PDB file of C-alpha atoms in Angstrom:
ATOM      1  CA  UNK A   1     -84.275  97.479-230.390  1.00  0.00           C
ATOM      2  CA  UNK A   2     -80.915  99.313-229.712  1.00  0.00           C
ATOM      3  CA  UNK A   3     -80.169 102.713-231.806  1.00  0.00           C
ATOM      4  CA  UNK A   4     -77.943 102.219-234.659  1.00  0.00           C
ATOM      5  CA  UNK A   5     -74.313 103.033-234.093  1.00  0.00           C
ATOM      6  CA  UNK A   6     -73.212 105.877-235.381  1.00  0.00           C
ATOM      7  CA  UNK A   7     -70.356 104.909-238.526  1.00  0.00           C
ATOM      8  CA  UNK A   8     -67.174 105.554-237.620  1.00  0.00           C
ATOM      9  CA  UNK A   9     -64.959 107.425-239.973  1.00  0.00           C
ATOM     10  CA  UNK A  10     -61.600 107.447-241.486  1.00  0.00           C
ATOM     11  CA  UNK A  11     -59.915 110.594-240.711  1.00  0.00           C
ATOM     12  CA  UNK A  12     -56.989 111.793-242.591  1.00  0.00           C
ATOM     13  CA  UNK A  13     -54.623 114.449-241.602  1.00  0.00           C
ATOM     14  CA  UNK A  14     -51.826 115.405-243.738  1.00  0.00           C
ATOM     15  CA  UNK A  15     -49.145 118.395-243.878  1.00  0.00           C
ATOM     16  CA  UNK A  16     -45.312 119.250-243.441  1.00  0.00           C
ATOM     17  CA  UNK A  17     -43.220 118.951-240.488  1.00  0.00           C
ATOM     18  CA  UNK A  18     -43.535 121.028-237.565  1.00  0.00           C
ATOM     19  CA  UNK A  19     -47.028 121.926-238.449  1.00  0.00           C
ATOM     20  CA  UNK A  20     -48.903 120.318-235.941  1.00  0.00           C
ATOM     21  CA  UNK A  21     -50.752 117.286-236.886  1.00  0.00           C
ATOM     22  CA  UNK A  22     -49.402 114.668-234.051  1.00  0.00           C
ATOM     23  CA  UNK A  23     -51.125 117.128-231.803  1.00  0.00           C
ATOM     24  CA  UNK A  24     -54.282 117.520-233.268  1.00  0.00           C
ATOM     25  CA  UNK A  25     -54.827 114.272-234.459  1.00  0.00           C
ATOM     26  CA  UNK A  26     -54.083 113.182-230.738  1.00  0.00           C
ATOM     27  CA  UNK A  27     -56.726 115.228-229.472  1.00  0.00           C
ATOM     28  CA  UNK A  28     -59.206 114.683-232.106  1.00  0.00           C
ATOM     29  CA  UNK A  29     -59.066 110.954-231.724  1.00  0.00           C
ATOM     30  CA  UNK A  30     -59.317 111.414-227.633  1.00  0.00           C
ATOM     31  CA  UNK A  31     -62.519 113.330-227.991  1.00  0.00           C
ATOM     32  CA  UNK A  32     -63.904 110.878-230.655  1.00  0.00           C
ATOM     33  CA  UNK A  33     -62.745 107.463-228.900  1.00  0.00           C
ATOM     34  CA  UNK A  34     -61.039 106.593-232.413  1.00  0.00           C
ATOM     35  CA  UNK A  35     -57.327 104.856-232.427  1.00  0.00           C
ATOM     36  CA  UNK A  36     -54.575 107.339-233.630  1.00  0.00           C
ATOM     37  CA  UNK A  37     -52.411 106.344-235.992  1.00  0.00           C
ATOM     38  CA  UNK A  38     -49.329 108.136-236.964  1.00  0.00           C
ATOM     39  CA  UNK A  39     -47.762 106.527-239.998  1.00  0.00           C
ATOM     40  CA  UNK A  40     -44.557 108.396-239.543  1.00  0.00           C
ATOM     41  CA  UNK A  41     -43.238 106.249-236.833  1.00  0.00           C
ATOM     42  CA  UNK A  42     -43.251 103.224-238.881  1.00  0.00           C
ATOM     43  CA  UNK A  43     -40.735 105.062-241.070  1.00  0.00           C
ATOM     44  CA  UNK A  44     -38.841 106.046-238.243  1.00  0.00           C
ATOM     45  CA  UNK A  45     -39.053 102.225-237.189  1.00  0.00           C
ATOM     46  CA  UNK A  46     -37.850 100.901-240.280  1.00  0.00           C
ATOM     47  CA  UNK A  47     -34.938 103.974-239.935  1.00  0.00           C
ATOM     48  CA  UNK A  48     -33.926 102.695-236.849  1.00  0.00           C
ATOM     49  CA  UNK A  49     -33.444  99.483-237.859  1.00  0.00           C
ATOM     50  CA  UNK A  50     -31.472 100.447-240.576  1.00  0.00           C
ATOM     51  CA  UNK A  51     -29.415 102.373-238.379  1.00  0.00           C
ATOM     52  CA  UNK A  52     -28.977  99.393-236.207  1.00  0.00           C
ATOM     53  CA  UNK A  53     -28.426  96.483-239.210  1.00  0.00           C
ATOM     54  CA  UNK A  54     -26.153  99.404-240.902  1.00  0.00           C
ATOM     55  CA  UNK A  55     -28.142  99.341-243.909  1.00  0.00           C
ATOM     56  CA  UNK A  56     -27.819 102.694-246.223  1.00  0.00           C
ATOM     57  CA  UNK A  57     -30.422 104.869-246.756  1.00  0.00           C
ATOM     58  CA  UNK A  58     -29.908 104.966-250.535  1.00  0.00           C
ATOM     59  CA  UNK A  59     -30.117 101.849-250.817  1.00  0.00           C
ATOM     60  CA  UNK A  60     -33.799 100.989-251.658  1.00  0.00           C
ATOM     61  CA  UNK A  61     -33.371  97.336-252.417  1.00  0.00           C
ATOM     62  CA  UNK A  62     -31.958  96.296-249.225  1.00  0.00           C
ATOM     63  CA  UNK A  63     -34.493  98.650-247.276  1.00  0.00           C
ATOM     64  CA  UNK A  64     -37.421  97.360-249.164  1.00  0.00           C
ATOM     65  CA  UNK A  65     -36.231  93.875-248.188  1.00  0.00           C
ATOM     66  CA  UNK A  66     -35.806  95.369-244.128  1.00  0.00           C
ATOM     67  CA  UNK A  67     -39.179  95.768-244.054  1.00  0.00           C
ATOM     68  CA  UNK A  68     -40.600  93.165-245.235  1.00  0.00           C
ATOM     69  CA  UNK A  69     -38.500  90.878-242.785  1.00  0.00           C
ATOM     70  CA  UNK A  70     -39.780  93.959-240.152  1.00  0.00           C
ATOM     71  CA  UNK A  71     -42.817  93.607-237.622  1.00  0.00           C
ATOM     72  CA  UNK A  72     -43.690  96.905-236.973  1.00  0.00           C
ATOM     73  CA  UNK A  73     -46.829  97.709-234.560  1.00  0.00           C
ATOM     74  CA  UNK A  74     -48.403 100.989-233.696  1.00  0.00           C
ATOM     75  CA  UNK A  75     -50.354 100.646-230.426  1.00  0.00           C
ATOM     76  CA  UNK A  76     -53.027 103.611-229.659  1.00  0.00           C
ATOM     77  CA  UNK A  77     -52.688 104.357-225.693  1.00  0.00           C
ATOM     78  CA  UNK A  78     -53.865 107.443-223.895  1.00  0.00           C
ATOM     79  CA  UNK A  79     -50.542 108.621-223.600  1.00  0.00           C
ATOM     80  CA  UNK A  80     -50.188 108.711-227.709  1.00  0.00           C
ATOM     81  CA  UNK A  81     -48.695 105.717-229.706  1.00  0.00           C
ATOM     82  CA  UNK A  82     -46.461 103.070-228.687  1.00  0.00           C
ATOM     83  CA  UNK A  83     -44.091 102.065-231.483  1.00  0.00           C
ATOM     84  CA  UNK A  84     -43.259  98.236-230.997  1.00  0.00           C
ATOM     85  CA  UNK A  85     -40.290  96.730-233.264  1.00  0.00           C
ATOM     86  CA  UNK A  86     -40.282  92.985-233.768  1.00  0.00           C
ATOM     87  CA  UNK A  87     -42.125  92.980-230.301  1.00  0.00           C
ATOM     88  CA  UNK A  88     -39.365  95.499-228.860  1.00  0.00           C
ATOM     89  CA  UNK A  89     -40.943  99.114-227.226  1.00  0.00           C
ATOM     90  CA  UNK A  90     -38.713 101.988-229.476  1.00  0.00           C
ATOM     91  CA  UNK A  91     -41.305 104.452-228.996  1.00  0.00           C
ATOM     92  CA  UNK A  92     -38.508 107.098-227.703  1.00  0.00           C
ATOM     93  CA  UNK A  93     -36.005 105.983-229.656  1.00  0.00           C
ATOM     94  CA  UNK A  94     -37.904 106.469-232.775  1.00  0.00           C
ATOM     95  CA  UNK A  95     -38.124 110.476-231.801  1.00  0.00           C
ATOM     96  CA  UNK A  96     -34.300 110.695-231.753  1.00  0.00           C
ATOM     97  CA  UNK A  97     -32.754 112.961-234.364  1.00  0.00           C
ATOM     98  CA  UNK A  98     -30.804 110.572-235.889  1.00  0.00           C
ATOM     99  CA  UNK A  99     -33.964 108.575-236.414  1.00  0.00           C
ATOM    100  CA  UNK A 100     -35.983 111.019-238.032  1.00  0.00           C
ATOM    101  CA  UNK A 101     -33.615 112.273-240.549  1.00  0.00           C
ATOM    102  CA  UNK A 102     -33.390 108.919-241.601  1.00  0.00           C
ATOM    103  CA  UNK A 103     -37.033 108.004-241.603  1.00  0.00           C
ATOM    104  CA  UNK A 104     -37.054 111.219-243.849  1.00  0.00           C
ATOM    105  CA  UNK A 105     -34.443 109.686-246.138  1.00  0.00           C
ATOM    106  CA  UNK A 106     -35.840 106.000-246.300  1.00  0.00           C
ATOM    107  CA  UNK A 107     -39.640 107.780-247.222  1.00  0.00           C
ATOM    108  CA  UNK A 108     -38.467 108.702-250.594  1.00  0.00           C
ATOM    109  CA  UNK A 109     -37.889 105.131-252.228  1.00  0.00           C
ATOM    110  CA  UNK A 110     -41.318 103.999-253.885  1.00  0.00           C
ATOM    111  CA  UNK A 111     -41.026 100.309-252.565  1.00  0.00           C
ATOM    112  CA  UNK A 112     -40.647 101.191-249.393  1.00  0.00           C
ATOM    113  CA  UNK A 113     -43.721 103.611-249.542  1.00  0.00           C
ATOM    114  CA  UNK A 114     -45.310 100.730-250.749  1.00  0.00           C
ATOM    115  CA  UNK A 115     -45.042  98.648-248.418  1.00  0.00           C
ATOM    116  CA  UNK A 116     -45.765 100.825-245.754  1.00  0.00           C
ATOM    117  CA  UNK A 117     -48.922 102.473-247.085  1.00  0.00           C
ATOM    118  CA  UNK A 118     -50.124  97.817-247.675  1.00  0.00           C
ATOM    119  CA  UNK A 119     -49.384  98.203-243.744  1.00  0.00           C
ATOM    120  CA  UNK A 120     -51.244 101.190-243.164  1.00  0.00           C
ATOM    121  CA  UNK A 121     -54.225 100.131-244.527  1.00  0.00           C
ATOM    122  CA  UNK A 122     -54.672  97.483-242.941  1.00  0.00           C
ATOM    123  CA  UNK A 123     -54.546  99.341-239.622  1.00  0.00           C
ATOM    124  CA  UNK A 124     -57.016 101.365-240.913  1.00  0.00           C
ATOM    125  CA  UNK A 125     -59.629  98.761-241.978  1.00  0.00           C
ATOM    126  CA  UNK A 126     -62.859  99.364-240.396  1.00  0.00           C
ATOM    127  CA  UNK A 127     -62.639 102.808-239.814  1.00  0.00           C
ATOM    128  CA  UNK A 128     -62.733 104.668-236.502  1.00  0.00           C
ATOM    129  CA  UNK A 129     -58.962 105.810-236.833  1.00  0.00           C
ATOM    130  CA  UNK A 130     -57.110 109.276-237.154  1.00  0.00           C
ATOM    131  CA  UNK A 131     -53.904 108.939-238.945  1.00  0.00           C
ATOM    132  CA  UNK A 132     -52.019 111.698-239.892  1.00  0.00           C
ATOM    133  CA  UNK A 133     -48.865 111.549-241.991  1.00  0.00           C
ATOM    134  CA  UNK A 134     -47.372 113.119-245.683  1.00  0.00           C
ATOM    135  CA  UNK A 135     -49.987 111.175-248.062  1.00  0.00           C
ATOM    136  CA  UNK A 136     -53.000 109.775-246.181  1.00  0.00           C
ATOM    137  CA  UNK A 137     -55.459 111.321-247.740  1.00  0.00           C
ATOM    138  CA  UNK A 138     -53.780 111.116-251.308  1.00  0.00           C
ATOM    139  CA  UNK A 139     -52.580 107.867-251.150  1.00  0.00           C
ATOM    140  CA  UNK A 140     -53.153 105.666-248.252  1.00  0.00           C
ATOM    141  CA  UNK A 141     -56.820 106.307-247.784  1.00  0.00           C
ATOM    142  CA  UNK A 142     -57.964 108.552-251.328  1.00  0.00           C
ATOM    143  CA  UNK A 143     -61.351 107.769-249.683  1.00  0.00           C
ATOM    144  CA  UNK A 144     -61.156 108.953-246.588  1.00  0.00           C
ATOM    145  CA  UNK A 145     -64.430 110.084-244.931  1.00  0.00           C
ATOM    146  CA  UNK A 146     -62.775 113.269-244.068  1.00  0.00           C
ATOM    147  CA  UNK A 147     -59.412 115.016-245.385  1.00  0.00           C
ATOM    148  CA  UNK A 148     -57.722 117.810-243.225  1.00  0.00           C
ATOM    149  CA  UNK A 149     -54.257 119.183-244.543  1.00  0.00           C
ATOM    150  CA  UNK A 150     -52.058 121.165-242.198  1.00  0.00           C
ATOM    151  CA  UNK A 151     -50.239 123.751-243.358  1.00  0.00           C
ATOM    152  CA  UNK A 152     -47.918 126.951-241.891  1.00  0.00           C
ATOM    153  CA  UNK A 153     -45.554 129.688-242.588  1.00  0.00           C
ATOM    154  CA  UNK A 154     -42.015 127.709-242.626  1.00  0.00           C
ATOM    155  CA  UNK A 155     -40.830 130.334-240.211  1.00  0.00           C
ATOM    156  CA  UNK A 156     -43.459 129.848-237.963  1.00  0.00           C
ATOM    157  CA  UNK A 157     -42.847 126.198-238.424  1.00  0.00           C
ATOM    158  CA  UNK A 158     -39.465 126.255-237.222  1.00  0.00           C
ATOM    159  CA  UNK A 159     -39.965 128.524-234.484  1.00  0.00           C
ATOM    160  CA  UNK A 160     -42.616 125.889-233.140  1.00  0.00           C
ATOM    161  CA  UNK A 161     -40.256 123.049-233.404  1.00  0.00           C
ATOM    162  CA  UNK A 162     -37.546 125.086-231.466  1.00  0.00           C
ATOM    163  CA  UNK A 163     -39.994 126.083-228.933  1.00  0.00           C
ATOM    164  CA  UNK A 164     -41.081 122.373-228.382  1.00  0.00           C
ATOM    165  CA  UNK A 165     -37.886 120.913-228.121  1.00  0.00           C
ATOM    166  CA  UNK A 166     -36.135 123.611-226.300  1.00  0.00           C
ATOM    167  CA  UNK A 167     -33.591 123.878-228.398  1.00  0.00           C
ATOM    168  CA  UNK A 168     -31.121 127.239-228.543  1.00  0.00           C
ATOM    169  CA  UNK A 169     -27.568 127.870-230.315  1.00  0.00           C
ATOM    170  CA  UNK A 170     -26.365 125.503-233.215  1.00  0.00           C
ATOM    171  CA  UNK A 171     -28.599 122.770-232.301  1.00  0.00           C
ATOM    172  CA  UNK A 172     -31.661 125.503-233.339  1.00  0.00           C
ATOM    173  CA  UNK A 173     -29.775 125.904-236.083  1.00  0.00           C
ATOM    174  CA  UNK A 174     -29.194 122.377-236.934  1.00  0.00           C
ATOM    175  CA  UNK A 175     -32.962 121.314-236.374  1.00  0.00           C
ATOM    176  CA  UNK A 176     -34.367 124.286-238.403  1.00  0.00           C
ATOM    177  CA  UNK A 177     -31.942 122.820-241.091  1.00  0.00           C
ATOM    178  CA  UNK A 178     -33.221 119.513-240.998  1.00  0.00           C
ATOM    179  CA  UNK A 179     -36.784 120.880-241.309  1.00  0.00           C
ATOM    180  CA  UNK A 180     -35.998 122.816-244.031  1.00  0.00           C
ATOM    181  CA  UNK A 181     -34.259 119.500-245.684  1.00  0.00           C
ATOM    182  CA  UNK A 182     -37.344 117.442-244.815  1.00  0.00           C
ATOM    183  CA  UNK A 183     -39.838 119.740-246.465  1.00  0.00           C
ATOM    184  CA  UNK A 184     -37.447 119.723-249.588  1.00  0.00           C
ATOM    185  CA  UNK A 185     -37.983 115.957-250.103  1.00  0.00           C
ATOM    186  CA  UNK A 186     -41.199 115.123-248.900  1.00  0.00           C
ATOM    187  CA  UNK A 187     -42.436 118.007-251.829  1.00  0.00           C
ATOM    188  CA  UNK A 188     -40.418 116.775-254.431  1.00  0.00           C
ATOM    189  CA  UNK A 189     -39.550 113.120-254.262  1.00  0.00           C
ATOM    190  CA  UNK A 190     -41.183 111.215-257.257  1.00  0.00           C
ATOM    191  CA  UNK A 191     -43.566 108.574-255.105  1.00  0.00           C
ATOM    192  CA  UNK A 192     -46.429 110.359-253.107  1.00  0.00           C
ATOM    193  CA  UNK A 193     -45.031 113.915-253.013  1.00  0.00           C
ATOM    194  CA  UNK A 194     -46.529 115.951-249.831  1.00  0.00           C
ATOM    195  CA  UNK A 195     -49.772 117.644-252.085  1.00  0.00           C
ATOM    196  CA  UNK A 196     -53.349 118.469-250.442  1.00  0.00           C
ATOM    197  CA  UNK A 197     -55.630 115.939-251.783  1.00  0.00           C
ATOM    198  CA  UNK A 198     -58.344 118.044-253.932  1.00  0.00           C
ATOM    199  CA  UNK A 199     -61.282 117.428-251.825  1.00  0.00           C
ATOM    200  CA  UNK A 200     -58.868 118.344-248.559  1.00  0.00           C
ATOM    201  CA  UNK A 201     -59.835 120.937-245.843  1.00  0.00           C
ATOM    202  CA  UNK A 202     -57.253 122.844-246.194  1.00  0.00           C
ATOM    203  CA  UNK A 203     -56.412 124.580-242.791  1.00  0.00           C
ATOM    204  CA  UNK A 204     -53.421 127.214-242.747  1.00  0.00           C
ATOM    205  CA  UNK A 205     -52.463 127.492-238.536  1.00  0.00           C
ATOM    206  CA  UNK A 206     -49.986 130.315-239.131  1.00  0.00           C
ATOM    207  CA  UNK A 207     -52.171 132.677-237.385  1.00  0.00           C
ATOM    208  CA  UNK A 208     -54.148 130.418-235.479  1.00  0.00           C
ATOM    209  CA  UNK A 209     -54.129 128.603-231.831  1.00  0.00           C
ATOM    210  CA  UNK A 210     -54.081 124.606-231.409  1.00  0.00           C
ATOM    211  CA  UNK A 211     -57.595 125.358-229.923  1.00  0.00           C
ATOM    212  CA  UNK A 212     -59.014 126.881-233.155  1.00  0.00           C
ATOM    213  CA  UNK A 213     -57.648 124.445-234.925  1.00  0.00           C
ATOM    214  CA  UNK A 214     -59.297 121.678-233.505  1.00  0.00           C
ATOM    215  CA  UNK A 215     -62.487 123.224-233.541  1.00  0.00           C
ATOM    216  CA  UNK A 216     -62.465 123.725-237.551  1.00  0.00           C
ATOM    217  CA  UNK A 217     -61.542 120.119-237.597  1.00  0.00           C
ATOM    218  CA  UNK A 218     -64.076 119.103-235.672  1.00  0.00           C
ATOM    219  CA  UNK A 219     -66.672 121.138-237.309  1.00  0.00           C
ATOM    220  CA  UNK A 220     -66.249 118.987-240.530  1.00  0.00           C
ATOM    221  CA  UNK A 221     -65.925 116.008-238.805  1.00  0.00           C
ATOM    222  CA  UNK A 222     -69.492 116.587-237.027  1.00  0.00           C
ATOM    223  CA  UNK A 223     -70.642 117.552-240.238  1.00  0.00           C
ATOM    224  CA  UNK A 224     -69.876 113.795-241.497  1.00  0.00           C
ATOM    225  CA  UNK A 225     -71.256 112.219-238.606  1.00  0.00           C
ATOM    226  CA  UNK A 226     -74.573 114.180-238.424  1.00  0.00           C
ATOM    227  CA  UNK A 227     -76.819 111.879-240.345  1.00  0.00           C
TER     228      UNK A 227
END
């Protein structure tokens, strides 16, 4: 009789821009053999196809309506994940600053959130997934097996973003504007505000390495699959 195999999980990692979470979840999901989702490109999907049918970001009728007519993919690879729209690769596209800002923009409108997180699910269905986003563990998966939220200084935030993108001058300036804009309305906006769920891990990296990290996310993790 073969051993049982081991139940995989639903992992949930949530927090702000800048903070992190794209790398860790990439690396926790390597280790564990799980798919990693990040929900945020499907925004950024949707955004650029806005930007490209010149639909408004205000408008939350006609976006709704984009994507539901949308087929947007996420495809876990080694590399990270490939972003397919209607069955076209935008998975560097989708990290333009144009894009971003409006994925940022288009996330505040509750039908659109709604039909992403009916999406999301469904790419989560049977577990063995790391997806990290702004409400995963609050909204998309409330019953995740585990629940990690990211957090940092904002300064330290910023500096990491600049750092990653090389970015000096006006465009530092710029991007650490943008971050600061992002934050504003993924905390306030009236569907799934950016909140730790209660039963969250919450992990603050200010003063931490992407190593340490890891390894207090993997503690709980082991924790969960330890029968």
């Amino acid at each position: 009789m073969n051993p049982p195999q081991p139940r995989k999980l639903i992992i949930a990692i949530d927090g702000p821009a800048g903070v992190g979470k794209s790398t860790i979840a990439s690396r926790l999901a390597r280790k564990l053999g799980y798919a990693n989702l990040e929900s945020g490109a499907m925004y950024r999907a949707l955004a650029l196809k806005a930007i490209e049918w010149d639909t408004s970001f205000d408008d939350e009728a006609a976006l709704a309506k984009l994507a539901h007519d949308s087929r947007i993919q996420l495809e876990p690879t080694s590399s990270g994940t490939r972003v397919l729209l209607d069955g076209r690769d935008v998975t560097q596209r989708v990290r333009d600053t144009d894009v971003t800002a409006g994925a940022s923009r288009a996330s505040v409108h509750p039908k659109v959130r709604e039909w992403m997180v009916a999406r999301q699910r469904e790419l989560g269905t049977g577990g063995g997934v790391v997806m990290e986003g702004r409400d995963i563990g609050t909204k998309v998966f409330p019953d995740a097996d585990v629940k990690i939220f990211l957090d940092a200084d904002p300064v330290v935030r910023e500096q990491r973003r600049l750092q990653q993108q090389t970015l000096q001058g006006p465009a530092a300036q710029t991007t650490a504007a943008d971050l600061r804009e992002r934050d504003r309305r993924d905390r306030t906006r009236a569907a799934s505000p950016l909140v730790a769920a209660r039963d969250a891990l919450v992990i603050d990296s200010t003063n931490l390495s992407e190593d340490e990290v890891l390894r207090r996310v993997e503690d709980v993790v082991q924790k969960k699959l330890t029968p």
